[in-house]
Coordinates of N, CA and C and ligand atoms in Angstrom, one line a residue:
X65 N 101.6 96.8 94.4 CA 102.3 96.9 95.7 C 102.5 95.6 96.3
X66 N 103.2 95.5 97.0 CA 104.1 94.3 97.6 C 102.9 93.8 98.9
X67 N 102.1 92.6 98.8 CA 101.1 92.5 99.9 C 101.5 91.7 101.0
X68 N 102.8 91.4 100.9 CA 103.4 90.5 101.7 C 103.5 91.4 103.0
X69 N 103.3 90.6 104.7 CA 103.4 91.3 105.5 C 104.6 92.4 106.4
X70 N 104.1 93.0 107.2 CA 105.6 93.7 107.9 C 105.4 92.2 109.3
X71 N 106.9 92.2 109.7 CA 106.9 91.4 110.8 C 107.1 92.4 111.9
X72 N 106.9 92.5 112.9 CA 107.2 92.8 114.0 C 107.4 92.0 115.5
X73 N 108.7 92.4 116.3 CA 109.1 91.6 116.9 C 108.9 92.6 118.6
X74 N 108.6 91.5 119.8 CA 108.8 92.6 121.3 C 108.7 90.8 122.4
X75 N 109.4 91.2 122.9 CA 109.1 90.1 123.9 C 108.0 89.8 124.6
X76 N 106.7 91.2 124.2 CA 105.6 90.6 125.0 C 104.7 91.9 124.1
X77 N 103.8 92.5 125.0 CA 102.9 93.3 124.3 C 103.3 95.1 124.3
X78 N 104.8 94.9 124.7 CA 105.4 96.6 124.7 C 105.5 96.9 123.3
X79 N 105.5 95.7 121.9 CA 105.5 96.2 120.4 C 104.1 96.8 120.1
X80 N 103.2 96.6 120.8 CA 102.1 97.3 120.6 C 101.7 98.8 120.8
X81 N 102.5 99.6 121.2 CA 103.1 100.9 121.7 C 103.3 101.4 120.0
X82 N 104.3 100.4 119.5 CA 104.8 100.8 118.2 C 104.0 100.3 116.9
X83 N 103.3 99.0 116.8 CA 102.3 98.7 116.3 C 101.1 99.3 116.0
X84 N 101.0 100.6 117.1 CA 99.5 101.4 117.1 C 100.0 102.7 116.2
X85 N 101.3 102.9 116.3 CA 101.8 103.7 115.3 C 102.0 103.4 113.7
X86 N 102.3 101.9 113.6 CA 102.2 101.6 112.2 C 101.6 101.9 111.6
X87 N 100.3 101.3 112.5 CA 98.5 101.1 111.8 C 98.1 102.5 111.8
X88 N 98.8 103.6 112.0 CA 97.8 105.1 111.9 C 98.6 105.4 111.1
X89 N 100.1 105.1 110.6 CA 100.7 105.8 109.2 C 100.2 105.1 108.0
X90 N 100.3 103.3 108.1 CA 100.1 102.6 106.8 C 98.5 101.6 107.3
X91 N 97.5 102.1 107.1 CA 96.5 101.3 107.6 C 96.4 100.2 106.9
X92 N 96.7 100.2 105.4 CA 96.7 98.8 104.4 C 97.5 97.9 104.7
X93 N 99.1 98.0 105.6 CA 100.0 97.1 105.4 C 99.1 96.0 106.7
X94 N 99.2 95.0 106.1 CA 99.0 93.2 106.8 C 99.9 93.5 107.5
X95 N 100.0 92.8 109.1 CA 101.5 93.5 109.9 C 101.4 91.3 110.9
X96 N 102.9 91.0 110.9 CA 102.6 89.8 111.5 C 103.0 90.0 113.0
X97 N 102.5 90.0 113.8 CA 103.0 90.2 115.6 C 103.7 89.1 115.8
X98 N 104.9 89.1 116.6 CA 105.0 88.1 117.2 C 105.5 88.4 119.0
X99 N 105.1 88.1 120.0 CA 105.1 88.2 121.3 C 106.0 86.9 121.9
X100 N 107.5 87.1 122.2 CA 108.2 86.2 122.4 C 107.5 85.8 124.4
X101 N 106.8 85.7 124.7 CA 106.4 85.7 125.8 C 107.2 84.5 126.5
X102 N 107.5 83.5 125.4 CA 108.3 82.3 126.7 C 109.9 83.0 127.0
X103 N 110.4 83.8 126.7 CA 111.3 84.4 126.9 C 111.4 85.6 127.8
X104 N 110.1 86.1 127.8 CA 110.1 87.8 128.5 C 110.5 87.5 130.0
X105 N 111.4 88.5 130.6 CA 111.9 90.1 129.9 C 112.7 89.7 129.1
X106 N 113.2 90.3 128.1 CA 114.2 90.4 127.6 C 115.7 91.3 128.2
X107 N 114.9 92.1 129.4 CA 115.6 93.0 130.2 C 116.7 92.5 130.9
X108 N 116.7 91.5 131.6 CA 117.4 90.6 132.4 C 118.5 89.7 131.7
X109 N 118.3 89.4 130.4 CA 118.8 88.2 129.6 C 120.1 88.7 129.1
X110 N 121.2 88.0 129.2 CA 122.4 88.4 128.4 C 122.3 88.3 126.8
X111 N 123.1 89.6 126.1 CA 122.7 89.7 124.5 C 123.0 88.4 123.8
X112 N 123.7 87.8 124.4 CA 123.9 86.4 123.2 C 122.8 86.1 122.9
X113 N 121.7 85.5 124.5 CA 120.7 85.0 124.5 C 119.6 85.4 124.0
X114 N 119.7 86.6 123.6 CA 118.7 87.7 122.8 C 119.0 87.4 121.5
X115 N 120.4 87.3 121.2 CA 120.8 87.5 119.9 C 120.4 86.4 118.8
X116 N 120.7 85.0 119.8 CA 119.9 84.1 119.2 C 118.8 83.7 118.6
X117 N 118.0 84.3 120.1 CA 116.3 84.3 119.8 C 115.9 85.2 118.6
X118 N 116.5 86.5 118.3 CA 116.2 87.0 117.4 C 116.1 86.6 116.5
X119 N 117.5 85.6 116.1 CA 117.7 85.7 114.6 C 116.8 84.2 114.1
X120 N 116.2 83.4 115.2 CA 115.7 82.1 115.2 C 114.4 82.9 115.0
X121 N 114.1 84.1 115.6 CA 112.3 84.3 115.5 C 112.1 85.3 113.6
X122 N 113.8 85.9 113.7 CA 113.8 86.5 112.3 C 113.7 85.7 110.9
X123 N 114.4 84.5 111.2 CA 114.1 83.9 110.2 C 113.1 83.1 109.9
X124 N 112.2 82.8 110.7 CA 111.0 82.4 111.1 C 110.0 83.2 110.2
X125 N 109.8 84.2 110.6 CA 109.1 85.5 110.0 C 109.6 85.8 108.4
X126 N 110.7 85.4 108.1 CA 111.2 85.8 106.8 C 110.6 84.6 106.3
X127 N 111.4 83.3 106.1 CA 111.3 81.8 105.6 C 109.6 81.5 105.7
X128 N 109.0 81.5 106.9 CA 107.6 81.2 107.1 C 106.3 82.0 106.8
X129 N 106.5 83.0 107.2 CA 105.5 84.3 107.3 C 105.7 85.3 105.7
X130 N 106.9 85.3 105.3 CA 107.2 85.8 104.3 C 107.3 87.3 104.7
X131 N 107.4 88.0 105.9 CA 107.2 89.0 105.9 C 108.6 90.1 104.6
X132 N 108.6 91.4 104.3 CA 108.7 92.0 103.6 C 110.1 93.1 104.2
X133 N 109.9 93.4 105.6 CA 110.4 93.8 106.3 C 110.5 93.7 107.8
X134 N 110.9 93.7 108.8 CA 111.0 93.5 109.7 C 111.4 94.6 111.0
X135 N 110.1 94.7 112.1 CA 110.2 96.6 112.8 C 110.6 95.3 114.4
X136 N 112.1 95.4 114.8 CA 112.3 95.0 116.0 C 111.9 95.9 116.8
X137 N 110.6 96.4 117.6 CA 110.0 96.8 118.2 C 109.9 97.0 119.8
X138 N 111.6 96.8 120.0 CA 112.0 96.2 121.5 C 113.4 97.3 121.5
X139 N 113.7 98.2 122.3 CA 114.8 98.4 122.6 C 116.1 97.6 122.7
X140 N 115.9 96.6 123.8 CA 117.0 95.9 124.2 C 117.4 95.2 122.8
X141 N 116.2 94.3 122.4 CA 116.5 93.5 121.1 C 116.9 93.9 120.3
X142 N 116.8 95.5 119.8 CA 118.1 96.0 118.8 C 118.9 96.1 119.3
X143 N 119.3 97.0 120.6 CA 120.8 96.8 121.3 C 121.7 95.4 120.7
X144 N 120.8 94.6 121.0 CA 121.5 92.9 121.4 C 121.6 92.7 119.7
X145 N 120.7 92.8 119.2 CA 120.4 91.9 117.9 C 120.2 92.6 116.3
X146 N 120.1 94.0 116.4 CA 119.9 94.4 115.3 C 120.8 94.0 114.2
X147 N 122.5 94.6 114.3 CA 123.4 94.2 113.6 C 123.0 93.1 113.1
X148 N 123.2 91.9 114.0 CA 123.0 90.8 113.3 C 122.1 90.3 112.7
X149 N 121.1 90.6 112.7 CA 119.8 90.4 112.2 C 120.0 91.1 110.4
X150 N 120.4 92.5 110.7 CA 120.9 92.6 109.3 C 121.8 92.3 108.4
X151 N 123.3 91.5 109.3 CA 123.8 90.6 108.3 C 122.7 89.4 107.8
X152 N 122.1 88.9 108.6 CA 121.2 87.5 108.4 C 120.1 87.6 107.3
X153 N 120.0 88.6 107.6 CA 118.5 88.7 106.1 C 118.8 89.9 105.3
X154 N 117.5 89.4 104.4 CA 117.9 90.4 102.8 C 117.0 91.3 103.0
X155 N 116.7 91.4 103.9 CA 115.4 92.5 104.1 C 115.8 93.9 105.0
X156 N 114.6 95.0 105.2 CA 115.0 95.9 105.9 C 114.7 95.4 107.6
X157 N 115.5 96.0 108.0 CA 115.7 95.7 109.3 C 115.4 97.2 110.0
X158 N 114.3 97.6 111.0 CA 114.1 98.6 111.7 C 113.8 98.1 113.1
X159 N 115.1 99.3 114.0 CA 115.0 99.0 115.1 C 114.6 100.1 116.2
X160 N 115.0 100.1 117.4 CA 114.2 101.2 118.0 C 115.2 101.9 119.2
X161 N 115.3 103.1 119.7 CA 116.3 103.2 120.2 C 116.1 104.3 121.3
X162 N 116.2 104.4 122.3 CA 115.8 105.6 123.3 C 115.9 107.1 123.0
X163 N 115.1 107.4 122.6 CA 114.8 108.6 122.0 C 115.6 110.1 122.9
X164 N 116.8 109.8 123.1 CA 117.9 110.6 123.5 C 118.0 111.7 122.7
X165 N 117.6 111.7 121.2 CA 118.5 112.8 120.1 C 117.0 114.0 120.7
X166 N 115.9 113.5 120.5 CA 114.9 114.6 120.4 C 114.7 115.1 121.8
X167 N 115.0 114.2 123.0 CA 115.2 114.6 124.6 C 116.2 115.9 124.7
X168 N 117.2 115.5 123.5 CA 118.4 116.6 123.7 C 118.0 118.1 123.2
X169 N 117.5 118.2 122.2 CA 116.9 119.6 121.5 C 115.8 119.8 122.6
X170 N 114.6 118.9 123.4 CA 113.4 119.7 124.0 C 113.5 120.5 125.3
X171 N 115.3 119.5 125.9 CA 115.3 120.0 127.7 C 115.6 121.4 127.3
X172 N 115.1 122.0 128.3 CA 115.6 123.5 129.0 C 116.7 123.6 129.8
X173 N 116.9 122.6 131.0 CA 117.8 122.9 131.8 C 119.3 122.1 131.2
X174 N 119.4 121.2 130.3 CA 120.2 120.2 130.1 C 119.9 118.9 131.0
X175 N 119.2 118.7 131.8 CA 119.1 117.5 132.6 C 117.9 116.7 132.3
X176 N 118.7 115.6 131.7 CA 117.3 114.4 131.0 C 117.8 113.5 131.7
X177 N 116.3 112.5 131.5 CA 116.3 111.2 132.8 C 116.2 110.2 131.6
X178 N 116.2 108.7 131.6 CA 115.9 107.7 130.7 C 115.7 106.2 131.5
X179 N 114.4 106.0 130.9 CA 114.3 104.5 131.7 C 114.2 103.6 130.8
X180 N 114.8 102.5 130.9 CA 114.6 101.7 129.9 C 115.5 100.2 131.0
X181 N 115.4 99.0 129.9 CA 116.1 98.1 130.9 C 117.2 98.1 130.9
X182 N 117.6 96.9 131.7 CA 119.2 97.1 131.9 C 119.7 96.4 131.2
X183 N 119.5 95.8 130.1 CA 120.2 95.3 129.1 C 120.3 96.6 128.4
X184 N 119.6 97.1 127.9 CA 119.6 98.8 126.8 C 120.6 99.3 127.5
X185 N 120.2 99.6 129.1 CA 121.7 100.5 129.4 C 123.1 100.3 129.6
X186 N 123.0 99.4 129.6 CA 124.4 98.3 129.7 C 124.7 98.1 128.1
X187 N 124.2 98.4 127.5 CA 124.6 97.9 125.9 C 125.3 98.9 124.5
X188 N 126.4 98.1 124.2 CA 127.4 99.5 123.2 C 126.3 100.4 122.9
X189 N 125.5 99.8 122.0 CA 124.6 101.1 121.3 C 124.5 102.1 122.1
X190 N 123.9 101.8 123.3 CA 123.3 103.0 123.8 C 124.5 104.1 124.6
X191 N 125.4 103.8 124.9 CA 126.8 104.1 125.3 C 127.0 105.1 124.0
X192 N 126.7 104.6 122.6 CA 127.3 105.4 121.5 C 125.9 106.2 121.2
X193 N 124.9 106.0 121.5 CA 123.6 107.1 121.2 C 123.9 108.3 122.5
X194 N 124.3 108.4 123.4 CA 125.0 108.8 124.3 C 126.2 110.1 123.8
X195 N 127.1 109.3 123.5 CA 128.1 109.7 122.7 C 127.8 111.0 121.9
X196 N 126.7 110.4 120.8 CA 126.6 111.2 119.7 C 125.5 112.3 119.5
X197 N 124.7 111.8 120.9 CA 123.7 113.0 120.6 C 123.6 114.4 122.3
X198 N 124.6 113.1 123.3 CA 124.3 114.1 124.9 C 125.7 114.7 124.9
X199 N 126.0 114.8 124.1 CA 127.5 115.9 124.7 C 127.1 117.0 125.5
X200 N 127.5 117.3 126.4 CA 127.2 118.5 126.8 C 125.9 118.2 128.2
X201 N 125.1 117.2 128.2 CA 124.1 117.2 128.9 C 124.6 116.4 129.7
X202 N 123.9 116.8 131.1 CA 123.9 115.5 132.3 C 122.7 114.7 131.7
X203 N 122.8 113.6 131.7 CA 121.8 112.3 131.6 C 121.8 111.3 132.4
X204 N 120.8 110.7 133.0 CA 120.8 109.9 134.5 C 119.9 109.2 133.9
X205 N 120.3 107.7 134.6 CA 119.8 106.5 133.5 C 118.6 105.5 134.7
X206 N 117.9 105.1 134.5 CA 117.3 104.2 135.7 C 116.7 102.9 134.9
X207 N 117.0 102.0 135.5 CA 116.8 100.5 135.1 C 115.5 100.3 135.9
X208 N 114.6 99.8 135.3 CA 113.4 99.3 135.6 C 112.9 97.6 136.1
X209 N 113.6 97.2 136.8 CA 113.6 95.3 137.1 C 112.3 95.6 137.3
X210 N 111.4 94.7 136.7 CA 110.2 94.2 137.3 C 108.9 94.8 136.7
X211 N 109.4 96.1 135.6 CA 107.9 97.1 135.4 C 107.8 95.8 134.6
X212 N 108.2 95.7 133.5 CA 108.0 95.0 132.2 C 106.9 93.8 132.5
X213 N 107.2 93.0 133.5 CA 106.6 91.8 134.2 C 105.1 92.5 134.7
X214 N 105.4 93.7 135.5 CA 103.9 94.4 135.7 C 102.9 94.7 135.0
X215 N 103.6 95.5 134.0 CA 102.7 96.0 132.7 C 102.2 94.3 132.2
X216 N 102.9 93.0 131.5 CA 102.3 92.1 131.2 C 100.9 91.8 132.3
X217 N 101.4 92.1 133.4 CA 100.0 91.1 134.4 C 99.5 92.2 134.4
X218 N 99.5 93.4 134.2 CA 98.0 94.3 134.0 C 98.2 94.8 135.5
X219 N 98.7 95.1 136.3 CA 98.5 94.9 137.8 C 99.2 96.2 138.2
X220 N 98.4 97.0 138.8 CA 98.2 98.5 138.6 C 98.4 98.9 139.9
X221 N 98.3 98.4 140.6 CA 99.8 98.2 142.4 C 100.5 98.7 142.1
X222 N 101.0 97.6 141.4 CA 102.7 96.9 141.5 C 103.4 98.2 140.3
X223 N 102.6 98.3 139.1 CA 103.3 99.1 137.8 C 103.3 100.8 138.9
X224 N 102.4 101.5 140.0 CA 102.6 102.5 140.2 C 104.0 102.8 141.1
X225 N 103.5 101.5 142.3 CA 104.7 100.9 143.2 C 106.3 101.0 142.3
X226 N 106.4 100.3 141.4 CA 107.4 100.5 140.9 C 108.1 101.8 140.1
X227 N 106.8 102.4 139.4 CA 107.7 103.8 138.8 C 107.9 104.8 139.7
X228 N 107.0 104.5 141.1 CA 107.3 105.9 142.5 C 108.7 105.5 142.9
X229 N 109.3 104.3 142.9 CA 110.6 103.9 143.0 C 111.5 104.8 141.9
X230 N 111.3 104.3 141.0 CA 112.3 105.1 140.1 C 112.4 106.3 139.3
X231 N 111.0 106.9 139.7 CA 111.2 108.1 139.0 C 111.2 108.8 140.4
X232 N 111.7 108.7 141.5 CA 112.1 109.1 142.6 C 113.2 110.0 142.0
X233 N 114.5 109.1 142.5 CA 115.4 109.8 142.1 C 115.6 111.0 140.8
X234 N 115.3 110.3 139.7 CA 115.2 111.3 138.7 C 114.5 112.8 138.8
X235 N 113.2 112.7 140.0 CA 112.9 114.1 140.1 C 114.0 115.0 140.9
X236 N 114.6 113.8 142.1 CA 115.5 114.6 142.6 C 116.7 115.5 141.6
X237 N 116.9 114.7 141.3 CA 118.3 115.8 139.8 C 117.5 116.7 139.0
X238 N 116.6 116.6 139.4 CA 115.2 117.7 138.5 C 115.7 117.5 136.9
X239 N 115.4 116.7 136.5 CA 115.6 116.3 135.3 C 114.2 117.1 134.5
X240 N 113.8 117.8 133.3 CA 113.0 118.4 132.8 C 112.5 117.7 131.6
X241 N 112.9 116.9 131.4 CA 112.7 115.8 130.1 C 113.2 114.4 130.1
X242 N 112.0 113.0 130.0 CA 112.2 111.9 130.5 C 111.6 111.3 129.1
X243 N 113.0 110.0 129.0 CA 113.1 109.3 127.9 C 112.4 108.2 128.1
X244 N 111.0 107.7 127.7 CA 111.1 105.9 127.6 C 110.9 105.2 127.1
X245 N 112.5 104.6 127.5 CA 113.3 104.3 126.3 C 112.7 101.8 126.2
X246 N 111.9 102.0 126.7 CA 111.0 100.9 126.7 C 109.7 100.9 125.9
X247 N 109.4 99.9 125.1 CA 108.5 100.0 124.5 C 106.9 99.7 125.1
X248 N 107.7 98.8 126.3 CA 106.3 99.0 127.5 C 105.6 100.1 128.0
X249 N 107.1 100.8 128.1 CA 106.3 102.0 129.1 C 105.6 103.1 128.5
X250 N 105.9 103.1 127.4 CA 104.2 104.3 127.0 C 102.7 103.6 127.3
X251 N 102.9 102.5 127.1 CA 101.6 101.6 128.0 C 101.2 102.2 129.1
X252 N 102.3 102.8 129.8 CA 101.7 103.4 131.5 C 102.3 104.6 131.8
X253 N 101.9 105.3 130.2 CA 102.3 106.7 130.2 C 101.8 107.2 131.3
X254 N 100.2 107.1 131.6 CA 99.2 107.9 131.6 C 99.9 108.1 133.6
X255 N 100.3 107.0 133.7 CA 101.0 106.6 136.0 C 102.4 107.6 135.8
X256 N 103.4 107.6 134.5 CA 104.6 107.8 134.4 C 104.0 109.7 134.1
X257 N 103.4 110.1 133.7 CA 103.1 111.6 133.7 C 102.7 112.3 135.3
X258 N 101.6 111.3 135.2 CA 101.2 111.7 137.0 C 102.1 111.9 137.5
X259 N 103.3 110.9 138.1 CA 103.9 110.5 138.7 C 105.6 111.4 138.7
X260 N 106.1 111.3 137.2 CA 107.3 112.2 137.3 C 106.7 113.9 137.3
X261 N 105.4 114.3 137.4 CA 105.6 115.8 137.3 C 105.8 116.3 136.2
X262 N 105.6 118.0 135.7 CA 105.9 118.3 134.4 C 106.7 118.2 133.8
Ligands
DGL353 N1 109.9 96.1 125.3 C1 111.3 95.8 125.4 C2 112.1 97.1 125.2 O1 111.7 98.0 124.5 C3 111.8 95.0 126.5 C4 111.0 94.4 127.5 C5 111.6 93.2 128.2 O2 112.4 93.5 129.1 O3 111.3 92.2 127.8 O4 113.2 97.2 125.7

């Protein structure tokens, strides 16, 4: 078997959401982290500037690390960078994407909510994951300035402060099923359950 590593990419420690999932499907695979933290958020950043970093931290990981495959482990950063990342390398390229298609089969009422940042929402992909999987459904989108930054400082104020802001509105539309579509925010599942209600 191939012992060379997986790489994985997140602007900070939201790839660890997804990382805790690797290690419970493939516990043998060596996995290389990398935590772009001089860059975080990635949320705020126009995709060029994403797109760049990507393909500078992808080839890094490929050329240096040798990794085997590569799990972009960031919403926004596949928005911005996937494509190109798979023209750039000979490897697999796996990215991550707001989990819209399975939100669509679980609602009861048709009305789903999704938080993720504003680069994801603002960005083709997610306009065409939209497209292809909410026909028919109202979907109401809320940008999160600032959780990402919270969740990094651990600061448990500020991360409740901010989701009572935004999952405000979303209970208003009574939305029955909420996407997040951030790799942070399963980190603060446990505030985002309390907080949006069943
Ligand atoms: N964890 C990333 C995501 O899934 C983005 C966090 C950031 O804004 O840096 O979108």
């Amino acid at each position: 078997m191939n012992a060379q590593p997986i790489g994985i990419i997140d602007s900070g420690i939201g790839g660890m959401s997804v990382t805790r999932e690797i290690r419970r499907l493939l516990p043998q695979e060596p996995l290389a982290y990398v935590a772009d933290e001089a860059l975080l958020p990635y949320g705020d950043k126009p995709p060029t500037v994403i797109r760049q970093r990507l393909l500078e931290l992808g080839d890094w990981l490929h050329a240096v690390q040798r990794v085997k495959m590569l799990v972009i482990a960031c919403n926004t950063a596949t928005a911005a960078a996937a494509s190109a990342l798979r023209r750039a390398l000979p490897i697999p390229i796996i990215g991550m994407e707001p989990a819209v298609k399975p939100a669509a089969s679980a609602t009861r009422n048709r009305r789903i909510g999704v938080l993720a940042t504003e680069g994801t929402l603002k960005s083709a992909r997610f306009a065409g994951l939209l497209r292809t999987f909410a026909a028919g459904l109202h979907v109401y989108t809320q940008p999160c300035p600032g959780l990402v930054e919270a969740i990094e400082a651990d600061d448990q104020a500020r991360i409740r402060a901010l989701l009572t802001r935004f999952l405000k509105p979303l209970r208003q539309r009574r939305i029955d099923t909420l996407v997040l579509g951030c790799t942070h925010y399963p980190l603060v599942r446990r505030h985002i359950a309390e907080l949006a209600g069943p």
